[in-house]
Amino acid sequence: MTLDSTQGVKDASPQDSNPLFQATGSLPPNPFPTNQTTPFWRTELHELNDHRSTTELPELCDVLIVGSGYSGASLAYHLVQSYGDEPLPSIVMLEARQACSGATSRNGGHVKPSPYFTFPQMAELYGVDAAVELAEFELLNVLAVKDLVEKEQIACDYQLTRACDAMLVQSHADQVTAAYKKMQASGVSCIRQVQYTGPRDAEQISGVKGALCCFTFPAAHLWPYKLVMHLLSLVVAKGVNLQTTTPVTSVSKDPESEQFWVVETPRGKIKAKKIVYATNGYTGYIAPQYSEKIIPIRGICSRIVCPGPAPHLPNTYSVRIGHKASDYLIPRADGSIVVGGAKPYLLHDPELWYNVVDDTKIVEPAREHFEGYMQKHFRGWENSGAYTDRVWSGIQAYTTDLVPHVGEVPEKPGQFIMGGFNGHGMPNILLTAKALASMVKEGKPFEEVGLPRVFKTTKERLEDERNLISR
Ligand SMILES: Cc1cc2nc3c(=O)[nH]c(=O)nc-3n(C[C@H](O)[C@H](O)[C@H](O)COP(=O)(O)OP(=O)(O)OC[C@H]3O[C@@H](n4cnc5c(N)ncnc54)[C@H](O)[C@@H]3O)c2cc1C
């Protein structure tokens, strides 16, 4: 298996090989390589892409948000919203590379909740009530994003739709069907959103060749970079100081004042009263207690273009060839398809994906995986001429106990985190950020902000030595 760089334009960054980071714990060196692969979503750059609100960094601020992806941007948005007409505290956002250049602009654009598929595992790990909370929270996010897009008139191609999971392997289909029926029998609320189709009609309903059964449920798709850049433009207009290409290299206690944390960057330091880590797979570099709990994981995505007419795809899809090996895809109104996954080309060799921060490369055979994908898997696409236009990689953040870390960092008063969305940030981040904003602003306890209980970052979780990310 070889690694090779992808085609197409590269994102240039002034931050050439970055010697500032020493690997912490087991993390690889240099978290921010230049020449990232260019995802489709970053082919139309926003005017704030390289923005710096001021030429110099401010010396002090009330709230410092590290990271300008979906987490950082929605946290800033909700924080600003919560002040309404009151004067805003000083808020600074530092971003290591360009605005929204991490996982958010490299993902599949799929806002896909998980009302049944991950339920058995979550129920086994955390109990049925906690598993229901997780599923319901993701379903709520689908509509919360719609409400936000409508309220702020965000041109990000949001489409409310249904996701369709098609199962192609008999033993796996049997296992998932049995779990679904068990959920139905137990009457858990989230299963009401799910429609099951059995073997007789699965191919017809899903349009996926060889489907043995399929499940549909509410979902959405959108242009993630456009959503986030719109949020950033709203908060920058309200006075949030955004500084791109400014990596945070360390955070320490201020020796002069109990009130502040000292945040170091290559452009100087800032003293901040409160810090929010919205740093995804890179969190452990500056918050070392997370270095073995939030693991950077490489993901691969592609865009398939169809030159001629092809059957309309009414849903978003997952084509599942086993419990872990699945691809997911969204149909776009421009006729193209964004497909992510290619896991058969990754999973056999952890070195290709586990603890990887390099998004300058794709795993070369993955391109073959996407080539002819629609013709192979979808009815009526055989003569479509669909071809792979672009393949890119991105860094996701998985947690060793499979649920995000959110809330005040244990034993670090004034430091907060939202991260580790396990490849599933789009149906979680918006409402997580809203809840965290009220913790940051009002000091509300985690238990009062309406988040799934298992999201809470705790000392016990940081000391838990299990690693449930299967390698
Ligand atoms: C290929 C791929 C496909 C995916 N597909 C989907 C999907 O279809 N649906 C879904 O729900 N999820 C998907 N995900 C996961 C989803 O993209 C993430 O859960 C989500 O984008 C995380 O958002 P974030 O803001 O927390 O992280 P990011 O978008 O990664 O933002 C973190 C930001 O922090 C910055 N940063 C980090 N460290 C520092 C530092 N020290 N100083 C300054 N800045 C720093 C980074 O540069 C980055 O811009 C996918 C991910 C990938 C990589």
Coordinates of C-alpha atoms and ligand atoms in Angstrom, one line a residue, residues 21 32 66-72 94-98 100-112 246-249 278-283 285-286 297 299-301 328 392-396 418-419 421-427 429, ligand 1:
F21 CA 5.1 21.5 18.0
F32 CA -0.2 21.3 10.3
V66 CA -8.9 27.8 19.3
G67 CA -10.0 26.5 16.0
S68 CA -12.3 27.9 13.3
G69 CA -14.1 24.8 12.1
Y70 CA -17.8 24.0 12.7
S71 CA -17.2 23.7 16.5
G72 CA -15.3 27.0 16.9
L94 CA -7.1 31.6 16.6
E95 CA -6.8 29.3 13.6
A96 CA -3.6 27.4 12.7
R97 CA -4.2 27.4 9.0
Q98 CA -6.9 29.1 6.9
C100 CA -12.3 26.4 8.2
S101 CA -9.6 24.4 6.6
G102 CA -9.8 21.3 8.9
A103 CA -12.2 18.4 9.0
T104 CA -15.3 20.5 8.4
S105 CA -14.2 21.6 5.0
R106 CA -13.1 18.1 4.1
N107 CA -16.1 16.1 5.1
G108 CA -19.0 14.5 3.2
G109 CA -21.4 17.3 4.0
H110 CA -23.7 14.6 5.4
V111 CA -25.8 15.7 8.4
K112 CA -26.8 12.1 9.3
T246 CA -1.9 31.6 14.0
P247 CA -1.3 28.2 15.7
V248 CA -1.5 28.0 19.4
T249 CA 1.6 26.2 20.6
A278 CA -12.3 23.5 19.3
T279 CA -9.3 21.8 17.9
N280 CA -10.6 18.4 16.8
G281 CA -7.9 15.8 16.2
Y282 CA -5.2 18.3 17.1
T283 CA -6.4 18.9 20.7
Y285 CA -0.9 19.0 21.1
I286 CA -2.0 21.9 23.3
I297 CA -7.9 9.6 12.3
G299 CA -10.7 10.0 6.5
I300 CA -11.0 10.0 2.7
C301 CA -13.7 11.7 0.5
Y328 CA -21.7 7.4 2.6
W392 CA -9.1 14.4 -0.7
S393 CA -8.3 13.5 2.8
G394 CA -9.1 15.1 6.2
I395 CA -8.4 14.5 9.9
Q396 CA -11.3 13.3 12.1
M418 CA -15.8 20.5 22.5
G419 CA -14.1 17.8 20.5
F421 CA -17.1 13.8 17.4
N422 CA -16.0 10.4 16.1
G423 CA -16.5 11.2 12.4
H424 CA -20.0 12.4 13.2
G425 CA -19.8 16.1 14.0
M426 CA -22.4 17.4 11.6
P427 CA -25.4 16.1 13.5
I429 CA -21.9 20.2 16.8
Ligands
LIG1 C1 -12.9 13.0 5.2 C2 -13.9 13.3 6.3 C3 -15.3 13.0 6.0 C4 -16.2 13.3 7.0 N1 -17.5 13.2 6.7 C5 -18.5 13.6 7.7 C6 -19.8 13.6 7.3 O1 -20.2 13.4 6.2 N2 -20.7 13.8 8.3 C7 -20.3 14.1 9.6 O2 -21.1 14.3 10.5 N3 -19.0 14.2 9.9 C8 -18.1 14.0 9.0 N4 -16.8 14.1 9.3 C9 -16.4 14.6 10.6 C10 -16.6 16.1 10.7 O3 -16.1 16.7 9.6 C11 -16.1 16.6 12.0 O4 -16.7 15.9 13.1 C12 -16.3 18.1 12.2 O5 -16.0 18.8 11.1 C13 -15.4 18.6 13.4 O6 -15.5 20.0 13.4 P1 -14.5 20.8 14.3 O7 -14.7 22.2 14.2 O8 -14.5 20.2 15.7 O9 -13.1 20.4 13.7 P2 -12.3 21.0 12.5 O10 -13.2 21.3 11.4 O11 -11.1 20.0 12.2 O12 -11.7 22.3 13.1 C14 -10.7 22.4 14.0 C15 -9.8 23.6 13.6 O13 -8.9 23.8 14.7 C16 -7.7 24.2 14.1 N5 -6.6 24.0 15.1 C17 -6.3 22.8 15.6 N6 -5.3 22.9 16.5 C18 -5.0 24.3 16.5 C19 -4.0 25.0 17.2 N7 -3.1 24.5 18.1 N8 -4.0 26.4 17.0 C20 -4.9 27.0 16.2 N9 -5.8 26.3 15.5 C21 -5.9 24.9 15.7 C22 -7.6 23.3 12.9 O14 -6.6 23.9 12.0 C23 -9.0 23.3 12.4 O15 -9.2 24.3 11.4 C24 -15.8 13.8 8.3 C25 -14.4 14.1 8.5 C26 -13.5 13.9 7.5 C27 -12.1 14.2 7.8

